[in-house]
PDB file of C-alpha atoms in Angstrom:
ATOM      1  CA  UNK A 234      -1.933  26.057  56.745  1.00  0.00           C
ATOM      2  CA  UNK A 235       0.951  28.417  55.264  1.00  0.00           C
ATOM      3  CA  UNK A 236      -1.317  29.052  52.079  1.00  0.00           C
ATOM      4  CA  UNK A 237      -4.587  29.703  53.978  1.00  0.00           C
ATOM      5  CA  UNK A 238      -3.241  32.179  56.362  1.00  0.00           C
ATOM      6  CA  UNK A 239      -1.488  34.186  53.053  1.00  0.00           C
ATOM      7  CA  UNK A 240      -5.726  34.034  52.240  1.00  0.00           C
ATOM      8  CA  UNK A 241      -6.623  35.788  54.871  1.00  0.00           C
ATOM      9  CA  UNK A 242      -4.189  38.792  55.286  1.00  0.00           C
ATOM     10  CA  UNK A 243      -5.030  39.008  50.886  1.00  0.00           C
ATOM     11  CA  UNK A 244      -9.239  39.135  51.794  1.00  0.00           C
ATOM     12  CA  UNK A 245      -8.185  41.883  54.537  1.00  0.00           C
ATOM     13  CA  UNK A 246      -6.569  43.851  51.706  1.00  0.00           C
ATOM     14  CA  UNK A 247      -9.150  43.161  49.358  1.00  0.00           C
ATOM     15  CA  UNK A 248     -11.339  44.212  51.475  1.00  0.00           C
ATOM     16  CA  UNK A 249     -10.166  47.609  52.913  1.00  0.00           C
ATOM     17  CA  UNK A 250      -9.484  48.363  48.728  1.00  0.00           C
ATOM     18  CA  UNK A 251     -12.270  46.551  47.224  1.00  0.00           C
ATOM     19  CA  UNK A 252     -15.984  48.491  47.390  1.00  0.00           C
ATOM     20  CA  UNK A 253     -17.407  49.502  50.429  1.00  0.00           C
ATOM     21  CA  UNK A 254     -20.726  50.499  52.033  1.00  0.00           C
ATOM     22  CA  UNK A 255     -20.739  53.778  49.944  1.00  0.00           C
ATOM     23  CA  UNK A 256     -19.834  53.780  46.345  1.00  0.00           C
ATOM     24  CA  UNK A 257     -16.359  55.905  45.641  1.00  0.00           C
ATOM     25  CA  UNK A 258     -18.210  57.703  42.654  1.00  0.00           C
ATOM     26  CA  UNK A 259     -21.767  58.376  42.832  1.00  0.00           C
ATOM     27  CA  UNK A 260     -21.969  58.654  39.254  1.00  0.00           C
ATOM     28  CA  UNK A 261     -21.176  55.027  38.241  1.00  0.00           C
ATOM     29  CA  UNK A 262     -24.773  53.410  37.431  1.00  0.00           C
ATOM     30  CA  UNK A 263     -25.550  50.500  39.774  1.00  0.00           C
ATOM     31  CA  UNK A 264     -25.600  47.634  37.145  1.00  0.00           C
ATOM     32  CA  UNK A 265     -21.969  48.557  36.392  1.00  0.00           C
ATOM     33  CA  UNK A 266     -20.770  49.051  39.242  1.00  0.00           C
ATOM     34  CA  UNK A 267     -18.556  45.671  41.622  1.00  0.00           C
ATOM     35  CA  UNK A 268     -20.204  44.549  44.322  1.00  0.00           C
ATOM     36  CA  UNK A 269     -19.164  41.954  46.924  1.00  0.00           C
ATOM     37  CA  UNK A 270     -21.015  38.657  44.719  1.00  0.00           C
ATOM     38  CA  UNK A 271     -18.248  36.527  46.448  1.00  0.00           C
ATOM     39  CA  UNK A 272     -16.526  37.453  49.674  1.00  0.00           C
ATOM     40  CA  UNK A 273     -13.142  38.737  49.650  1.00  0.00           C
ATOM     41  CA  UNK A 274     -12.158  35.561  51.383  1.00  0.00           C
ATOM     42  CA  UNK A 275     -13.125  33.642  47.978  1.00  0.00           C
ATOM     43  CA  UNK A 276     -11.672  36.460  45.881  1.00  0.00           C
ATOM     44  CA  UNK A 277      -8.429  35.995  47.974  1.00  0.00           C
ATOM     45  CA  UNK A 278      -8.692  32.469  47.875  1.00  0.00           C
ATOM     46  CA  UNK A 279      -9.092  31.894  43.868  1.00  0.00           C
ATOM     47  CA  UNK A 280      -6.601  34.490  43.403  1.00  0.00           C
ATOM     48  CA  UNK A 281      -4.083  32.025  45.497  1.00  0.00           C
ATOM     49  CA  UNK A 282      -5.091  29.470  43.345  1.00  0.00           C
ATOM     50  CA  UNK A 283      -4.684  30.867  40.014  1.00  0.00           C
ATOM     51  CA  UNK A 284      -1.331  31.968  41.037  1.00  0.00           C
ATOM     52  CA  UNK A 285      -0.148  28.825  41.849  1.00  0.00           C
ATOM     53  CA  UNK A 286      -1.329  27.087  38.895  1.00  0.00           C
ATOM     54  CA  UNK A 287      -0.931  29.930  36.521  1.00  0.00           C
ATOM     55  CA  UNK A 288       2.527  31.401  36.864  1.00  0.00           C
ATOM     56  CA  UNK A 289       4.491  27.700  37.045  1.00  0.00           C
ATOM     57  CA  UNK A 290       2.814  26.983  34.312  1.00  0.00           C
ATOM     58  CA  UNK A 291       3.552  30.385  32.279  1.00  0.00           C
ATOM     59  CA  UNK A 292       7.324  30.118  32.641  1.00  0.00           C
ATOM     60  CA  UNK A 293       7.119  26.395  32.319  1.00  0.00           C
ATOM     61  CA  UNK A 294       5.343  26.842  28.727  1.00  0.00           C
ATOM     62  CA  UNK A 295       7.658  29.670  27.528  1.00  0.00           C
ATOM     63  CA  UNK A 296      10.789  27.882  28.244  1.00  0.00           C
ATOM     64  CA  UNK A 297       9.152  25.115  25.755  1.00  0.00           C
ATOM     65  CA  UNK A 298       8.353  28.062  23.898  1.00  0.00           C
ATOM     66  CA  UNK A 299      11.450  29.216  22.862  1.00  0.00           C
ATOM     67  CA  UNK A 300      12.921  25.862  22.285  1.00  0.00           C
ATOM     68  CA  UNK A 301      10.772  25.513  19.377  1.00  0.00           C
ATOM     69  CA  UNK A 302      13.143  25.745  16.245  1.00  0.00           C
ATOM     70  CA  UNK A 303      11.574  28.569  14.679  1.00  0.00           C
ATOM     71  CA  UNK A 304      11.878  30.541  17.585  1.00  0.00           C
ATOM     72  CA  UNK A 305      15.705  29.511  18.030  1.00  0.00           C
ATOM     73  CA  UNK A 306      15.981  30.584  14.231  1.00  0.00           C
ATOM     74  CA  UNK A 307      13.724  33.203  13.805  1.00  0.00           C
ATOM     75  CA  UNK A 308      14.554  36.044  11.300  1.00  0.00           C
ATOM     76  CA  UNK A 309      15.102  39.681  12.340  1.00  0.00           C
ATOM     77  CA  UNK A 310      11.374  41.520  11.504  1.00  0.00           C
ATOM     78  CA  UNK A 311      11.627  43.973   8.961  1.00  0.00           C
ATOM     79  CA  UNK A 312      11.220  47.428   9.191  1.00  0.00           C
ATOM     80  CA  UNK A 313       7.844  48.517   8.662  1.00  0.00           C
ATOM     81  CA  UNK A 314       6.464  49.272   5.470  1.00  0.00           C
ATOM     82  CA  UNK A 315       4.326  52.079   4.701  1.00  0.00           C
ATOM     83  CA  UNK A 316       1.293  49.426   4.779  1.00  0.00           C
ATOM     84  CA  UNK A 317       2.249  48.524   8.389  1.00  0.00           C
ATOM     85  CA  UNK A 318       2.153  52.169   9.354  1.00  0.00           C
ATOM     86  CA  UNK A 319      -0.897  53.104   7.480  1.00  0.00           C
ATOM     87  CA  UNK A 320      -2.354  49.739   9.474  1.00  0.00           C
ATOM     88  CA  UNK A 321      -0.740  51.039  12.563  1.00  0.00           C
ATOM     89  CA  UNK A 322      -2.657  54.484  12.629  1.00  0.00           C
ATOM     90  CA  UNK A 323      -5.790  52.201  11.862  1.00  0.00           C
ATOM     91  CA  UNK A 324      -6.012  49.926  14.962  1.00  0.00           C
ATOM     92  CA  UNK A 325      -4.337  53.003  17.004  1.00  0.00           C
ATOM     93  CA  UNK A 326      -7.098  55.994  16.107  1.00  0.00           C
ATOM     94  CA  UNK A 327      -9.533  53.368  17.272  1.00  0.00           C
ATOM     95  CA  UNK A 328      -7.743  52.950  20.637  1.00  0.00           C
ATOM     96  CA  UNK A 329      -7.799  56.620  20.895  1.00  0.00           C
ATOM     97  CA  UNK A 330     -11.630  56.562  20.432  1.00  0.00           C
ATOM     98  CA  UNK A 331     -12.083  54.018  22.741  1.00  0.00           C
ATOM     99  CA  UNK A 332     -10.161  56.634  25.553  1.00  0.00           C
ATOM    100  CA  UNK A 333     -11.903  58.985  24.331  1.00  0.00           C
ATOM    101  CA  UNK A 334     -15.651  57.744  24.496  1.00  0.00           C
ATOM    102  CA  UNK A 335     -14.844  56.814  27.881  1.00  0.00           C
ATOM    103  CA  UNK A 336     -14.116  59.877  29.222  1.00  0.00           C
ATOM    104  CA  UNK A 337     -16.982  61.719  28.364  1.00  0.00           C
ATOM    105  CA  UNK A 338     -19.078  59.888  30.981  1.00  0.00           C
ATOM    106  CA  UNK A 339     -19.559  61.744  34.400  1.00  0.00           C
ATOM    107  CA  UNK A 340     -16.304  61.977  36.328  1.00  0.00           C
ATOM    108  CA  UNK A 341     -15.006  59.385  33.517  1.00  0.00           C
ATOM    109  CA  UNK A 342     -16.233  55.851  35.384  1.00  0.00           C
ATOM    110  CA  UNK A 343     -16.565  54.130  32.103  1.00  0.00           C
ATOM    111  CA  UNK A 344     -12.232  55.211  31.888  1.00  0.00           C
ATOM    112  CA  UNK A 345     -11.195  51.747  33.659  1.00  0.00           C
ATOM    113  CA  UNK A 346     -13.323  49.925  30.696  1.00  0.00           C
ATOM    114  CA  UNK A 347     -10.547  50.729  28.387  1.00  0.00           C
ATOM    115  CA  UNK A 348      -8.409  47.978  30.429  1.00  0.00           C
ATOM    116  CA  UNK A 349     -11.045  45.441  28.998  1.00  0.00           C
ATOM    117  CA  UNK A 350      -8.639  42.786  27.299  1.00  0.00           C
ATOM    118  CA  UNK A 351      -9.263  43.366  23.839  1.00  0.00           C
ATOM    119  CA  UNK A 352      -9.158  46.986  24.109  1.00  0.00           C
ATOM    120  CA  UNK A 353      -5.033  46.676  25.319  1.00  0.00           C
ATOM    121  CA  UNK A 354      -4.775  43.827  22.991  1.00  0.00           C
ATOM    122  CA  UNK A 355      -5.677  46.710  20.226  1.00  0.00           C
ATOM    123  CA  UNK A 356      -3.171  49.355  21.920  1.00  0.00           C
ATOM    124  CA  UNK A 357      -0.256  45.840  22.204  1.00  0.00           C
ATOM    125  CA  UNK A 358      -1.723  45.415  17.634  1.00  0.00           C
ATOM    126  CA  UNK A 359      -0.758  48.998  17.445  1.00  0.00           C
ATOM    127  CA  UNK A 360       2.677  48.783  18.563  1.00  0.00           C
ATOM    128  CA  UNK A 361       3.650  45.465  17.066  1.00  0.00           C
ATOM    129  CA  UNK A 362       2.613  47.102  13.562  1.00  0.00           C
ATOM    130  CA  UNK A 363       6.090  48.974  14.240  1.00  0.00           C
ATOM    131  CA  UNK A 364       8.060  47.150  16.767  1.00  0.00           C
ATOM    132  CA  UNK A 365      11.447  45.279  16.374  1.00  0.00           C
ATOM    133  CA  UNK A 366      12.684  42.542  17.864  1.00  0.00           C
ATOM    134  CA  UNK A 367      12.686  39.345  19.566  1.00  0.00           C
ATOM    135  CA  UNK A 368      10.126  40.995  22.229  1.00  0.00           C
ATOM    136  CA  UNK A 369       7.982  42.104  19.339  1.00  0.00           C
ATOM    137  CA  UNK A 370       7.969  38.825  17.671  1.00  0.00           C
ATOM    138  CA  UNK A 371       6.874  37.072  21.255  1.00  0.00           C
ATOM    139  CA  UNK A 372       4.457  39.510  22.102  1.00  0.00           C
ATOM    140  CA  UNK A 373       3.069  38.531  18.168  1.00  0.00           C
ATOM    141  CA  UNK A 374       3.140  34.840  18.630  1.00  0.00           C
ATOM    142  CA  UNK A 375       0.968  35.284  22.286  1.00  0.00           C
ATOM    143  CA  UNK A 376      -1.471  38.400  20.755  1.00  0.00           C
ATOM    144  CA  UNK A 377      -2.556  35.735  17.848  1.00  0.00           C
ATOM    145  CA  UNK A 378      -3.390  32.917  20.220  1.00  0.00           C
ATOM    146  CA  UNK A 379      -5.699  35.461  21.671  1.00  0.00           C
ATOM    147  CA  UNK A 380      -7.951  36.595  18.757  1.00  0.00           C
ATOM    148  CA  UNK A 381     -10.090  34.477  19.505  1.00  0.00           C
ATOM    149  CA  UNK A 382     -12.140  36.948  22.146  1.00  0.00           C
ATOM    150  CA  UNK A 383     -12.137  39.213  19.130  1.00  0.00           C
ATOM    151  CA  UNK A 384     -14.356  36.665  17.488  1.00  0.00           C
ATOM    152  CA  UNK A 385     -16.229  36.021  20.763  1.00  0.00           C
ATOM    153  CA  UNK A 386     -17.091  40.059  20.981  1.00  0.00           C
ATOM    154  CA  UNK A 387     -18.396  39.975  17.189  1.00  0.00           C
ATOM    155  CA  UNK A 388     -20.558  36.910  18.098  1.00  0.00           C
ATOM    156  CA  UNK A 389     -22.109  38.269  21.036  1.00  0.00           C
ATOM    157  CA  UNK A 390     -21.556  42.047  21.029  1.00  0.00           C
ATOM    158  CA  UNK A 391     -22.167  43.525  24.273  1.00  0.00           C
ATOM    159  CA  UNK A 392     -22.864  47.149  24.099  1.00  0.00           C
ATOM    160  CA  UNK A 393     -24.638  47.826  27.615  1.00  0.00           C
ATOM    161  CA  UNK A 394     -22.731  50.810  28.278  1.00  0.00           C
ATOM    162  CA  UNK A 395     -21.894  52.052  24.665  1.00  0.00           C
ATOM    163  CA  UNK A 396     -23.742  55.779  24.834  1.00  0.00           C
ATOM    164  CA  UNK A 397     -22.560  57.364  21.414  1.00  0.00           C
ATOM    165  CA  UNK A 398     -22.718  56.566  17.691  1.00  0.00           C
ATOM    166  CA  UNK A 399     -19.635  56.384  17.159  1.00  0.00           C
ATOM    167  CA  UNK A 400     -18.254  54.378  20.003  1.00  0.00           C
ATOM    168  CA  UNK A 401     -20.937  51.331  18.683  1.00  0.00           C
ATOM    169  CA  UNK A 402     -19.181  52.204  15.441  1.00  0.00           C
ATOM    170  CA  UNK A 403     -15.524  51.731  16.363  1.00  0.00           C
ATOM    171  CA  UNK A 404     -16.465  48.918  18.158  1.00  0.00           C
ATOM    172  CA  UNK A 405     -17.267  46.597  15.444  1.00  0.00           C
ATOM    173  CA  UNK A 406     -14.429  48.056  13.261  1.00  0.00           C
ATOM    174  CA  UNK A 407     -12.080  47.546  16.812  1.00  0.00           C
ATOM    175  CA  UNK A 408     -12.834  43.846  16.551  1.00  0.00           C
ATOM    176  CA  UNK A 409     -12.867  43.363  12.856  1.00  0.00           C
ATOM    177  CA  UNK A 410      -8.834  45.515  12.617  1.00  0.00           C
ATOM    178  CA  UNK A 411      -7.763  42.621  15.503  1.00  0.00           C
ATOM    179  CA  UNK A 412      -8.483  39.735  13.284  1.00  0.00           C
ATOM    180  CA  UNK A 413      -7.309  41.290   9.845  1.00  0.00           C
ATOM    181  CA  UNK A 414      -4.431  43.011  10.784  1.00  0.00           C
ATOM    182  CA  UNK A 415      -1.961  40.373  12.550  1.00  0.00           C
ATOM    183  CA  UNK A 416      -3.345  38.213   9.472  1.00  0.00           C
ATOM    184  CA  UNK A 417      -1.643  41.064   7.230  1.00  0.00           C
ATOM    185  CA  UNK A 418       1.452  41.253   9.565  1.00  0.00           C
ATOM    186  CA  UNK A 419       2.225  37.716   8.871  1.00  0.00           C
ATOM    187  CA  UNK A 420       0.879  37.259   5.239  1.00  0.00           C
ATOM    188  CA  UNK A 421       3.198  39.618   4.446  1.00  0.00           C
ATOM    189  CA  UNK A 422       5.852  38.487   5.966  1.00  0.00           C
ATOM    190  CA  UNK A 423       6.633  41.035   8.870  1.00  0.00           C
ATOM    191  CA  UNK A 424       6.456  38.269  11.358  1.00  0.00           C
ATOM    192  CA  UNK A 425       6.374  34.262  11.583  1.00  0.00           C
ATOM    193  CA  UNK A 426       3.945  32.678  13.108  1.00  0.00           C
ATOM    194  CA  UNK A 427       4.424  29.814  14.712  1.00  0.00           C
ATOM    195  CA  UNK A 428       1.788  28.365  16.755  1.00  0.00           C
ATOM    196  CA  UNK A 429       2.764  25.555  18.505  1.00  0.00           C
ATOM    197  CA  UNK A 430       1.255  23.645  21.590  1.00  0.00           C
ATOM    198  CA  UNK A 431       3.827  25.567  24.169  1.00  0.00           C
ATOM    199  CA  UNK A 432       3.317  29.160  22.461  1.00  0.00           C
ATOM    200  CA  UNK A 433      -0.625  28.380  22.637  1.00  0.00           C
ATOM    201  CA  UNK A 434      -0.537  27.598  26.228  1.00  0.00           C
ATOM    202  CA  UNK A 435       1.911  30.186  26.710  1.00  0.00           C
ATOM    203  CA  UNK A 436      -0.920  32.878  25.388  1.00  0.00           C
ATOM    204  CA  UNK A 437      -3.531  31.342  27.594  1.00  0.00           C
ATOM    205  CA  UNK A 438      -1.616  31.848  30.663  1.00  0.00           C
ATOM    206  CA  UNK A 439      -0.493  35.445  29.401  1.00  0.00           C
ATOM    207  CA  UNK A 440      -4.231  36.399  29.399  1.00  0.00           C
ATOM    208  CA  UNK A 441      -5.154  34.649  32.161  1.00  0.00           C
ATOM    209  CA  UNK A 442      -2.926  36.570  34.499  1.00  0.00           C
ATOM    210  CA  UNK A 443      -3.690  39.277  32.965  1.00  0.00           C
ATOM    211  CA  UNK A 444      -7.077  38.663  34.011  1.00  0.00           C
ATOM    212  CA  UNK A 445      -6.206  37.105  37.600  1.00  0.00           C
ATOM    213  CA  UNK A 446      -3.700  39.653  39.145  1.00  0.00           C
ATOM    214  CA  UNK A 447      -4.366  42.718  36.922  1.00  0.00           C
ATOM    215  CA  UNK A 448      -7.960  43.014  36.419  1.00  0.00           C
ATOM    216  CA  UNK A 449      -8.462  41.622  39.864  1.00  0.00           C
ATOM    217  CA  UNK A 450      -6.849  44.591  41.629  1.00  0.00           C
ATOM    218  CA  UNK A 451      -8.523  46.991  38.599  1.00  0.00           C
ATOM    219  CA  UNK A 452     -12.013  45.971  39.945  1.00  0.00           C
ATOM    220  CA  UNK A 453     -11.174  46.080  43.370  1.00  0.00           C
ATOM    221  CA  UNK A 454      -9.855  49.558  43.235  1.00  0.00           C
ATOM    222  CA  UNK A 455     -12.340  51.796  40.847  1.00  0.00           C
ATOM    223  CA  UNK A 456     -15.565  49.463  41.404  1.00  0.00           C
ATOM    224  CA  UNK A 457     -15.823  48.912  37.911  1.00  0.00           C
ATOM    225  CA  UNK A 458     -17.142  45.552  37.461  1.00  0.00           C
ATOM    226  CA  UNK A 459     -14.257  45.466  34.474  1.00  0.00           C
ATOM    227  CA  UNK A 460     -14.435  41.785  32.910  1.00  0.00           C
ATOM    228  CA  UNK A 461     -16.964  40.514  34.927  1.00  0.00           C
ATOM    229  CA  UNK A 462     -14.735  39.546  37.503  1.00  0.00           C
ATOM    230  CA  UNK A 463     -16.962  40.863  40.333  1.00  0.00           C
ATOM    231  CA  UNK A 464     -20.070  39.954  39.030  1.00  0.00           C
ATOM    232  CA  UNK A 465     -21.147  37.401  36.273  1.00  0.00           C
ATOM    233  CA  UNK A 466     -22.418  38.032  32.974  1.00  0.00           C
ATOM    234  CA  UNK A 467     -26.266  37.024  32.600  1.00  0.00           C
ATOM    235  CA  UNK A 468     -25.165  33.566  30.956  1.00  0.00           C
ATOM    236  CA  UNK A 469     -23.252  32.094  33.598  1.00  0.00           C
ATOM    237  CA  UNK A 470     -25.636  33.309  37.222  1.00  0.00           C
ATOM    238  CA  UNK A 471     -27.011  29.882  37.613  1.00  0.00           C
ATOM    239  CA  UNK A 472     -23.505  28.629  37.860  1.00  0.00           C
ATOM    240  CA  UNK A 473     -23.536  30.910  41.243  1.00  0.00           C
ATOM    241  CA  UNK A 474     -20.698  31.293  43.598  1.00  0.00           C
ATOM    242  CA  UNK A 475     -18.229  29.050  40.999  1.00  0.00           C
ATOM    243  CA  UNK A 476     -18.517  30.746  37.963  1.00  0.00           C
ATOM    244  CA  UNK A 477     -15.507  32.528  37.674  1.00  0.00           C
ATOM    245  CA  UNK A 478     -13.549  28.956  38.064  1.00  0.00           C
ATOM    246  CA  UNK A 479     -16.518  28.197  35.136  1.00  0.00           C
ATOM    247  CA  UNK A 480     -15.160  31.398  33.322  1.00  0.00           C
ATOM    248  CA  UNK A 481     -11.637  30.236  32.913  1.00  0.00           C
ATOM    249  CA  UNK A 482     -12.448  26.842  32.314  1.00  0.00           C
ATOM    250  CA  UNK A 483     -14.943  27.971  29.185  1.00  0.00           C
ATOM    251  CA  UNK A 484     -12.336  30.291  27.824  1.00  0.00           C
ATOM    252  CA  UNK A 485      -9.197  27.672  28.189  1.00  0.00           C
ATOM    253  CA  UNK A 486     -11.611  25.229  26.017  1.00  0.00           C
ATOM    254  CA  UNK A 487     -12.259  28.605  23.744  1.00  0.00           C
ATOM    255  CA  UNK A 488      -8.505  29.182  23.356  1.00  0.00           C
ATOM    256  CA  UNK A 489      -7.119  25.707  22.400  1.00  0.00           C
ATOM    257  CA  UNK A 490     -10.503  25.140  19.656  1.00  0.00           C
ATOM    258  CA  UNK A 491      -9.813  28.617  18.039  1.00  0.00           C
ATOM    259  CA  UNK A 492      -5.923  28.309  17.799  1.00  0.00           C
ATOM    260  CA  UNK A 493      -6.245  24.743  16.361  1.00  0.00           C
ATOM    261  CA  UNK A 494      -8.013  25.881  13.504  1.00  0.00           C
ATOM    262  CA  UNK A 495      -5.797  29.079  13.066  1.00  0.00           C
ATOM    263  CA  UNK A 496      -2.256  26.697  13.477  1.00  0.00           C
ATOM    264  CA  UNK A 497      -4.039  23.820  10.916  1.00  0.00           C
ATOM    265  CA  UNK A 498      -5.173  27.034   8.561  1.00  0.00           C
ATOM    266  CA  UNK A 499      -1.774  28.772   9.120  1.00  0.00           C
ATOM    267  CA  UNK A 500      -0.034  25.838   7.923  1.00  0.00           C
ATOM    268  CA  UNK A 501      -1.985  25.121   4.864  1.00  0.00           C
ATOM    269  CA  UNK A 502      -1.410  29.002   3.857  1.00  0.00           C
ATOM    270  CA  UNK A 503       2.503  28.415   3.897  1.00  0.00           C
ATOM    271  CA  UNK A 504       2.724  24.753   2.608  1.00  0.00           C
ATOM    272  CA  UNK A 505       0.420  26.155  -0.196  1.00  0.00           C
ATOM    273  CA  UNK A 506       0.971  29.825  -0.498  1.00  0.00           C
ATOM    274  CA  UNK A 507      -0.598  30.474  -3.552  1.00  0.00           C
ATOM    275  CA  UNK A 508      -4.169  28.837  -2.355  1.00  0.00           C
ATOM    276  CA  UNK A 509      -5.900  32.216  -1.510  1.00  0.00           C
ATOM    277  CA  UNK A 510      -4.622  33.584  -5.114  1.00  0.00           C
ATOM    278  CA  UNK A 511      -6.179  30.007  -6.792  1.00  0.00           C
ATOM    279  CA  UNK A 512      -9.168  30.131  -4.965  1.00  0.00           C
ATOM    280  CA  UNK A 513     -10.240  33.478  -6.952  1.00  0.00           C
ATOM    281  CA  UNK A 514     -11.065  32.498 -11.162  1.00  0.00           C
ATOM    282  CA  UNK A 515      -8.917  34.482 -13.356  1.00  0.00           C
ATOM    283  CA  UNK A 516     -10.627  36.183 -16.203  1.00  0.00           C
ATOM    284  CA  UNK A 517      -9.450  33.068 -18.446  1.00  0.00           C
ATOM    285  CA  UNK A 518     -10.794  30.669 -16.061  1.00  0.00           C
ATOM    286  CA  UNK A 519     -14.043  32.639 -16.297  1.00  0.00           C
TER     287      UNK A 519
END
């Protein structure tokens, strides 16, 4: 009874902030722009929901987390090298053309776009090519279980409301720096990755909030349909009403494929470290 009444004073917020008979900025185009898909009552209701589930289980995964012993004995990262700077200025000119391209549309709508999860998982690559730390190693350990949408966008690239050259350019070069650089950060040997069940679930829930309380407040607020989250993407409108619930469920299932083959391939790589130098014939060999 409790939970349902906090329900209803969170739809009356979202909606006096969500969209409303007419649009805050003419300029946004209409396919682009959130619209009320669910009611703010189910908005309010699933964001309840994901709370609930999705916060325990955050702290309840990072306290496993850190227990794990490599964690507990982790080295202090090294300074960065002139290679992590020069791969630093890489990933973080494309962030600044992916600000950039979005502010040349009218009155800047396509600005709250750069929120999209991999483009702040590119700013988060950017720092981490310098940072320090034990916060820079977590925030390494949770931005690798999360590469997988990187490989997701290169699958299925969707470019709806790409207008410019070299925006479809940086794009694919975006998504191609997230998967080689952290690969480079830890072949290297700036960081350690780990990769265990806890630090894996701990990176789903880190996105998922992300996507649940951030994003959900994002859309609300500018009317950008940002992540889909007030409309669905073409390939899951037959699910209806549910598919954000669908959403989640497809992307959990995603997350703990993509970072079983990256913790089995990860492991191979430092039992046998000298397998990707093998793998290539030396002239002798030849």
């Amino acid at each position: 009874m409790v939970l349902l009444q906090l329900v209803d004073i969170i739809a009356d917020i979202f909606a006096q902030i969500g969209p409303q008979h007419t649009p805050s900025n003419e300029f946004v185009p209409d396919k682009f722009r959130s619209k009320w898909y669910l009611s703010p009552w189910q908005h309010a209701f699933e964001f309840v929901c994901y709370m609930s589930v999705l916060v325990p289980l955050s702290i309840w995964s990072y306290h496993r987390a850190i227990q794990h012993p490599m964690w507990i004995n982790q080295r202090s990262v090294r300074p960065a090298t002139t290679l992590d700077k020069v791969l630093g200025v890489g990933t973080g000119v494309s962030y600044v053309a992916i600000v950039y391209y979005k502010t040349l549309a009218p009155s800047m709508w396509r600005l709250p776009y750069a929120l999209q999860p991999c483009h702040t998982l590119t700013l988060l690559l950017t720092i981490l090519t310098v940072a320090r730390g034990k916060m820079a190693n977590l925030l390494f350990q949770v931005y690798v279980t999360m590469t997988w949408s990187s490989v997701l966008a290169l699958s299925f690239p969707d470019m709806s409301d790409y207008e410019h050259l070299g925006d479809c350019i940086n794009y694919f070069y975006e998504h191609v720096m997230m998967l080689l650089v952290p690969f480079v950060l830890w072949y290297t040997g700036r960081f350690d990755y780990i990769g265990s069940p806890s630090w894996i679930m701990f990176g789903f829930t880190f996105i998922a909030l992300y996507h649940a309380a951030i994003l959900q407040i994002v859309v609300l607020v500018t009317e950008i349909n940002v992540a889909t989250l007030m409309t669905p993407p073409a390939i899951l409108k037959d699910i209806g009403i549910y598919y954000r619930p669908a959403q989640y469920m497809i992307c959990f299932i995603l997350h703990w494929l993509y970072n079983g083959v990256i913790s089995v391939g990860v492991s191979s790589l430092a039992t046998n470290p000298s397998s990707l130098v093998n793998a290539v014939p030396t002239p002798k060999r030849l």
